[in-house]
């Protein structure tokens, strides 16, 4: 692995050395280095904000249900809102990025997250809560799609390491929201409204690094010299992405892993609470599941980027998921920490899917189309899962059927993941 890391650093150094100013233009290495560091900070802070709106709600779902008078089915609908918004709004991200620039779109996305988190606990009623949540999730949706695009275009020689960095930050934000929302709510007086609102401060901080990039309409790398920006802005003809079998396999894989992730984020704490685990401990168990993604989200993309076929990683993650669901069914309280760890490993299919998005296309334009297609289609596929879990839970009176559904969905996820991991690109398939 050390050899691989050295190789990647060598490629990075080569890229920086080649990107020299055109003849007669002044050197501005300090400015470019500053912008690159600011861009990395923006990516990390944005990634930290891509899940707290969801996992903070999962930790307080019972209190929110009681406060707003929700039934189990309505709560299931609430847990289905994230993938619905990701599917509807995510598909617009490439078009918005072409018109306004990816930096401006991500900046606007962070503003939307901040606003939605600030107002949703206080708008009153289930409908207002859903509408404010949708505003925050709209910002998350466009940022979700544009993160792989930004990494591919600004850091083309460091796709694995940069994907790992923002995946790790995403997992850290997810875990932190799950772990500290309950104790923070208690410290703030016990009201669930304050426990959900406090996450708006983190989203507001993420707005700042993107402000210098708001007027940058082009999608050129921060390191690229002005003399070469005109060439980089040349439009690439749109791919017929739906003709690519790899794109479809990746979209279905993305959808099934998202189904598992949002069921976990929305319902796992409640599964443990119904098994007799205290609310604070249930939140910590959810945090353990999420925090597993912090180290693994950095390691898995780097390993996957060096493999010609990512199928073995897909199989390993799926096996962990099946083992975790089996334990959750047989002994949810007795082995709670083990099941949380196993399901945390299984949830690392998300950074793997993001890595494959960057690897299954050769160009930045191809990655933009593939990212929008895979994520929008995938999140559309994932919408029924959390809702169906809520319906099954309410009508069966227990968690047996919902857990059986989760385990059953893991099998096709492994199959399509192996297909998506094959060494080929959507450009080649869409051209046939």
PDB file of C-alpha atoms in Angstrom, residues 104-277:
ATOM      1  CA  UNK A 104     -21.870  28.430  -6.842  1.00  0.00           C
ATOM      2  CA  UNK A 105     -24.268  25.474  -6.800  1.00  0.00           C
ATOM      3  CA  UNK A 106     -22.582  23.847  -3.810  1.00  0.00           C
ATOM      4  CA  UNK A 107     -22.513  27.205  -2.005  1.00  0.00           C
ATOM      5  CA  UNK A 108     -26.245  27.596  -2.621  1.00  0.00           C
ATOM      6  CA  UNK A 109     -26.735  24.030  -1.441  1.00  0.00           C
ATOM      7  CA  UNK A 110     -25.063  24.799   1.880  1.00  0.00           C
ATOM      8  CA  UNK A 111     -27.294  27.875   2.264  1.00  0.00           C
ATOM      9  CA  UNK A 112     -30.367  25.697   1.641  1.00  0.00           C
ATOM     10  CA  UNK A 113     -29.216  23.182   4.263  1.00  0.00           C
ATOM     11  CA  UNK A 114     -28.667  25.953   6.801  1.00  0.00           C
ATOM     12  CA  UNK A 115     -32.077  27.486   6.178  1.00  0.00           C
ATOM     13  CA  UNK A 116     -33.941  24.185   6.235  1.00  0.00           C
ATOM     14  CA  UNK A 117     -32.344  23.055   9.499  1.00  0.00           C
ATOM     15  CA  UNK A 118     -33.054  26.408  11.130  1.00  0.00           C
ATOM     16  CA  UNK A 119     -36.760  26.508  10.368  1.00  0.00           C
ATOM     17  CA  UNK A 120     -37.960  22.892  10.305  1.00  0.00           C
ATOM     18  CA  UNK A 121     -38.382  22.364  14.074  1.00  0.00           C
ATOM     19  CA  UNK A 122     -40.472  25.535  14.416  1.00  0.00           C
ATOM     20  CA  UNK A 123     -42.744  25.648  11.360  1.00  0.00           C
ATOM     21  CA  UNK A 124     -45.417  23.629  13.132  1.00  0.00           C
ATOM     22  CA  UNK A 125     -47.150  20.474  11.944  1.00  0.00           C
ATOM     23  CA  UNK A 126     -46.013  17.488   9.942  1.00  0.00           C
ATOM     24  CA  UNK A 127     -46.462  19.169   6.545  1.00  0.00           C
ATOM     25  CA  UNK A 128     -44.261  22.131   7.468  1.00  0.00           C
ATOM     26  CA  UNK A 129     -41.650  19.832   8.973  1.00  0.00           C
ATOM     27  CA  UNK A 130     -41.558  17.808   5.749  1.00  0.00           C
ATOM     28  CA  UNK A 131     -41.314  20.948   3.585  1.00  0.00           C
ATOM     29  CA  UNK A 132     -38.416  22.407   5.589  1.00  0.00           C
ATOM     30  CA  UNK A 133     -36.686  19.036   5.575  1.00  0.00           C
ATOM     31  CA  UNK A 134     -37.080  18.937   1.796  1.00  0.00           C
ATOM     32  CA  UNK A 135     -35.366  22.341   1.517  1.00  0.00           C
ATOM     33  CA  UNK A 136     -32.342  21.083   3.443  1.00  0.00           C
ATOM     34  CA  UNK A 137     -32.343  17.844   1.472  1.00  0.00           C
ATOM     35  CA  UNK A 138     -32.428  19.765  -1.803  1.00  0.00           C
ATOM     36  CA  UNK A 139     -29.115  21.352  -0.848  1.00  0.00           C
ATOM     37  CA  UNK A 140     -27.734  17.957   0.097  1.00  0.00           C
ATOM     38  CA  UNK A 141     -28.934  16.452  -3.196  1.00  0.00           C
ATOM     39  CA  UNK A 142     -27.084  18.834  -5.514  1.00  0.00           C
ATOM     40  CA  UNK A 143     -23.946  18.640  -3.387  1.00  0.00           C
ATOM     41  CA  UNK A 144     -24.110  14.840  -3.407  1.00  0.00           C
ATOM     42  CA  UNK A 145     -24.005  14.787  -7.187  1.00  0.00           C
ATOM     43  CA  UNK A 146     -21.344  17.457  -7.604  1.00  0.00           C
ATOM     44  CA  UNK A 147     -18.792  16.111  -5.122  1.00  0.00           C
ATOM     45  CA  UNK A 148     -17.493  13.368  -7.497  1.00  0.00           C
ATOM     46  CA  UNK A 149     -17.524  15.903 -10.344  1.00  0.00           C
ATOM     47  CA  UNK A 150     -15.469  18.425  -8.395  1.00  0.00           C
ATOM     48  CA  UNK A 151     -12.982  15.756  -7.341  1.00  0.00           C
ATOM     49  CA  UNK A 152     -12.602  14.421 -10.889  1.00  0.00           C
ATOM     50  CA  UNK A 153     -12.100  17.859 -12.434  1.00  0.00           C
ATOM     51  CA  UNK A 154     -10.007  19.602  -9.813  1.00  0.00           C
ATOM     52  CA  UNK A 155      -8.014  16.590  -8.614  1.00  0.00           C
ATOM     53  CA  UNK A 156      -7.848  14.201 -11.607  1.00  0.00           C
ATOM     54  CA  UNK A 157      -4.704  12.449 -10.352  1.00  0.00           C
ATOM     55  CA  UNK A 158      -6.029  12.008  -6.821  1.00  0.00           C
ATOM     56  CA  UNK A 159      -9.529  10.619  -7.326  1.00  0.00           C
ATOM     57  CA  UNK A 160      -9.048   7.789  -4.822  1.00  0.00           C
ATOM     58  CA  UNK A 161      -7.502   9.832  -2.036  1.00  0.00           C
ATOM     59  CA  UNK A 162      -9.837  12.825  -2.424  1.00  0.00           C
ATOM     60  CA  UNK A 163     -12.902  10.585  -2.638  1.00  0.00           C
ATOM     61  CA  UNK A 164     -11.643   8.910   0.515  1.00  0.00           C
ATOM     62  CA  UNK A 165     -11.170  12.276   2.226  1.00  0.00           C
ATOM     63  CA  UNK A 166     -14.678  13.575   1.616  1.00  0.00           C
ATOM     64  CA  UNK A 167     -16.230  10.141   2.217  1.00  0.00           C
ATOM     65  CA  UNK A 168     -14.438  10.072   5.570  1.00  0.00           C
ATOM     66  CA  UNK A 169     -15.713  13.565   6.386  1.00  0.00           C
ATOM     67  CA  UNK A 170     -19.223  12.530   5.344  1.00  0.00           C
ATOM     68  CA  UNK A 171     -19.078   9.487   7.629  1.00  0.00           C
ATOM     69  CA  UNK A 172     -17.720  11.619  10.477  1.00  0.00           C
ATOM     70  CA  UNK A 173     -20.588  14.095  10.171  1.00  0.00           C
ATOM     71  CA  UNK A 174     -23.088  11.246   9.988  1.00  0.00           C
ATOM     72  CA  UNK A 175     -21.689   9.571  13.108  1.00  0.00           C
ATOM     73  CA  UNK A 176     -21.335  12.790  15.075  1.00  0.00           C
ATOM     74  CA  UNK A 177     -24.976  13.716  14.515  1.00  0.00           C
ATOM     75  CA  UNK A 178     -26.111  10.261  15.600  1.00  0.00           C
ATOM     76  CA  UNK A 179     -23.880  10.216  18.692  1.00  0.00           C
ATOM     77  CA  UNK A 180     -24.287  13.667  20.180  1.00  0.00           C
ATOM     78  CA  UNK A 181     -27.814  14.734  19.194  1.00  0.00           C
ATOM     79  CA  UNK A 182     -29.498  13.040  22.182  1.00  0.00           C
ATOM     80  CA  UNK A 183     -27.042  14.221  24.884  1.00  0.00           C
ATOM     81  CA  UNK A 184     -26.859  17.658  23.281  1.00  0.00           C
ATOM     82  CA  UNK A 185     -30.655  17.855  23.315  1.00  0.00           C
ATOM     83  CA  UNK A 186     -30.660  17.024  27.020  1.00  0.00           C
ATOM     84  CA  UNK A 187     -27.954  19.625  27.684  1.00  0.00           C
ATOM     85  CA  UNK A 188     -30.038  22.252  25.877  1.00  0.00           C
ATOM     86  CA  UNK A 189     -33.099  21.594  28.017  1.00  0.00           C
ATOM     87  CA  UNK A 190     -34.599  18.417  26.589  1.00  0.00           C
ATOM     88  CA  UNK A 191     -36.561  19.903  23.674  1.00  0.00           C
ATOM     89  CA  UNK A 192     -36.130  18.042  20.392  1.00  0.00           C
ATOM     90  CA  UNK A 193     -36.443  21.318  18.509  1.00  0.00           C
ATOM     91  CA  UNK A 194     -33.175  22.695  19.859  1.00  0.00           C
ATOM     92  CA  UNK A 195     -31.428  19.350  19.338  1.00  0.00           C
ATOM     93  CA  UNK A 196     -32.249  19.456  15.622  1.00  0.00           C
ATOM     94  CA  UNK A 197     -31.663  23.184  15.099  1.00  0.00           C
ATOM     95  CA  UNK A 198     -28.087  23.232  16.400  1.00  0.00           C
ATOM     96  CA  UNK A 199     -26.806  21.455  13.269  1.00  0.00           C
ATOM     97  CA  UNK A 200     -27.578  24.549  11.213  1.00  0.00           C
ATOM     98  CA  UNK A 201     -24.427  26.146  12.629  1.00  0.00           C
ATOM     99  CA  UNK A 202     -22.220  23.510  10.994  1.00  0.00           C
ATOM    100  CA  UNK A 203     -23.980  24.046   7.663  1.00  0.00           C
ATOM    101  CA  UNK A 204     -23.491  27.825   7.930  1.00  0.00           C
ATOM    102  CA  UNK A 205     -19.742  27.309   8.381  1.00  0.00           C
ATOM    103  CA  UNK A 206     -19.653  25.285   5.159  1.00  0.00           C
ATOM    104  CA  UNK A 207     -20.967  28.224   3.130  1.00  0.00           C
ATOM    105  CA  UNK A 208     -17.870  30.365   3.654  1.00  0.00           C
ATOM    106  CA  UNK A 209     -15.155  28.444   1.725  1.00  0.00           C
ATOM    107  CA  UNK A 210     -17.304  28.349  -1.415  1.00  0.00           C
ATOM    108  CA  UNK A 211     -17.879  32.098  -1.656  1.00  0.00           C
ATOM    109  CA  UNK A 212     -14.653  32.752  -3.672  1.00  0.00           C
ATOM    110  CA  UNK A 213     -15.772  30.088  -6.185  1.00  0.00           C
ATOM    111  CA  UNK A 214     -19.263  31.496  -6.757  1.00  0.00           C
ATOM    112  CA  UNK A 215     -18.245  33.527  -9.819  1.00  0.00           C
ATOM    113  CA  UNK A 216     -16.142  30.729 -11.313  1.00  0.00           C
ATOM    114  CA  UNK A 217     -18.520  29.563 -14.023  1.00  0.00           C
ATOM    115  CA  UNK A 218     -16.111  27.151 -15.670  1.00  0.00           C
ATOM    116  CA  UNK A 219     -15.316  23.705 -14.339  1.00  0.00           C
ATOM    117  CA  UNK A 220     -11.584  24.039 -14.732  1.00  0.00           C
ATOM    118  CA  UNK A 221      -9.191  22.744 -12.111  1.00  0.00           C
ATOM    119  CA  UNK A 222      -7.931  25.216  -9.548  1.00  0.00           C
ATOM    120  CA  UNK A 223      -4.358  24.348 -10.493  1.00  0.00           C
ATOM    121  CA  UNK A 224      -4.862  24.889 -14.212  1.00  0.00           C
ATOM    122  CA  UNK A 225      -3.315  28.054 -15.691  1.00  0.00           C
ATOM    123  CA  UNK A 226      -5.504  30.732 -17.243  1.00  0.00           C
ATOM    124  CA  UNK A 227      -3.943  30.103 -20.662  1.00  0.00           C
ATOM    125  CA  UNK A 228      -5.443  26.617 -20.717  1.00  0.00           C
ATOM    126  CA  UNK A 229      -8.863  27.350 -19.274  1.00  0.00           C
ATOM    127  CA  UNK A 230     -10.416  28.065 -22.661  1.00  0.00           C
ATOM    128  CA  UNK A 231      -9.521  24.570 -23.823  1.00  0.00           C
ATOM    129  CA  UNK A 232     -10.912  23.024 -20.651  1.00  0.00           C
ATOM    130  CA  UNK A 233     -14.272  24.718 -21.148  1.00  0.00           C
ATOM    131  CA  UNK A 234     -14.887  23.004 -24.490  1.00  0.00           C
ATOM    132  CA  UNK A 235     -18.216  21.204 -24.213  1.00  0.00           C
ATOM    133  CA  UNK A 236     -18.236  17.446 -24.503  1.00  0.00           C
ATOM    134  CA  UNK A 237     -21.213  15.953 -26.340  1.00  0.00           C
ATOM    135  CA  UNK A 238     -23.748  14.433 -23.960  1.00  0.00           C
ATOM    136  CA  UNK A 239     -23.607  10.664 -23.631  1.00  0.00           C
ATOM    137  CA  UNK A 240     -26.579   8.393 -24.118  1.00  0.00           C
ATOM    138  CA  UNK A 241     -26.029   7.207 -20.588  1.00  0.00           C
ATOM    139  CA  UNK A 242     -29.069   4.930 -20.568  1.00  0.00           C
ATOM    140  CA  UNK A 243     -27.402   2.741 -23.222  1.00  0.00           C
ATOM    141  CA  UNK A 244     -24.657   1.767 -20.788  1.00  0.00           C
ATOM    142  CA  UNK A 245     -25.184  -1.467 -18.856  1.00  0.00           C
ATOM    143  CA  UNK A 246     -22.517  -0.387 -16.400  1.00  0.00           C
ATOM    144  CA  UNK A 247     -24.416   2.846 -15.709  1.00  0.00           C
ATOM    145  CA  UNK A 248     -27.581   0.870 -14.979  1.00  0.00           C
ATOM    146  CA  UNK A 249     -25.736  -1.609 -12.771  1.00  0.00           C
ATOM    147  CA  UNK A 250     -24.135   1.237 -10.851  1.00  0.00           C
ATOM    148  CA  UNK A 251     -27.488   3.015 -10.495  1.00  0.00           C
ATOM    149  CA  UNK A 252     -29.175  -0.100  -9.081  1.00  0.00           C
ATOM    150  CA  UNK A 253     -26.215  -0.756  -6.782  1.00  0.00           C
ATOM    151  CA  UNK A 254     -26.383   2.839  -5.604  1.00  0.00           C
ATOM    152  CA  UNK A 255     -30.122   2.517  -5.022  1.00  0.00           C
ATOM    153  CA  UNK A 256     -29.921  -0.687  -3.001  1.00  0.00           C
ATOM    154  CA  UNK A 257     -27.060   0.530  -0.813  1.00  0.00           C
ATOM    155  CA  UNK A 258     -28.971   3.774  -0.266  1.00  0.00           C
ATOM    156  CA  UNK A 259     -32.041   1.756   0.723  1.00  0.00           C
ATOM    157  CA  UNK A 260     -30.001  -0.058   3.369  1.00  0.00           C
ATOM    158  CA  UNK A 261     -28.348   3.157   4.554  1.00  0.00           C
ATOM    159  CA  UNK A 262     -31.560   5.146   4.984  1.00  0.00           C
ATOM    160  CA  UNK A 263     -33.351   2.277   6.667  1.00  0.00           C
ATOM    161  CA  UNK A 264     -30.395   2.074   9.046  1.00  0.00           C
ATOM    162  CA  UNK A 265     -30.228   5.819   9.686  1.00  0.00           C
ATOM    163  CA  UNK A 266     -33.988   6.144  10.081  1.00  0.00           C
ATOM    164  CA  UNK A 267     -34.886   2.991  12.010  1.00  0.00           C
ATOM    165  CA  UNK A 268     -31.901   1.258  13.628  1.00  0.00           C
ATOM    166  CA  UNK A 269     -31.962   3.346  16.803  1.00  0.00           C
ATOM    167  CA  UNK A 270     -35.664   2.544  17.140  1.00  0.00           C
ATOM    168  CA  UNK A 271     -34.989  -1.189  16.664  1.00  0.00           C
ATOM    169  CA  UNK A 272     -32.556  -1.108  19.586  1.00  0.00           C
ATOM    170  CA  UNK A 273     -34.906   0.993  21.725  1.00  0.00           C
ATOM    171  CA  UNK A 274     -37.748  -1.460  21.145  1.00  0.00           C
ATOM    172  CA  UNK A 275     -35.384  -4.264  22.207  1.00  0.00           C
ATOM    173  CA  UNK A 276     -34.906  -2.564  25.594  1.00  0.00           C
ATOM    174  CA  UNK A 277     -31.787  -0.513  24.884  1.00  0.00           C
TER     175      UNK A 277
END
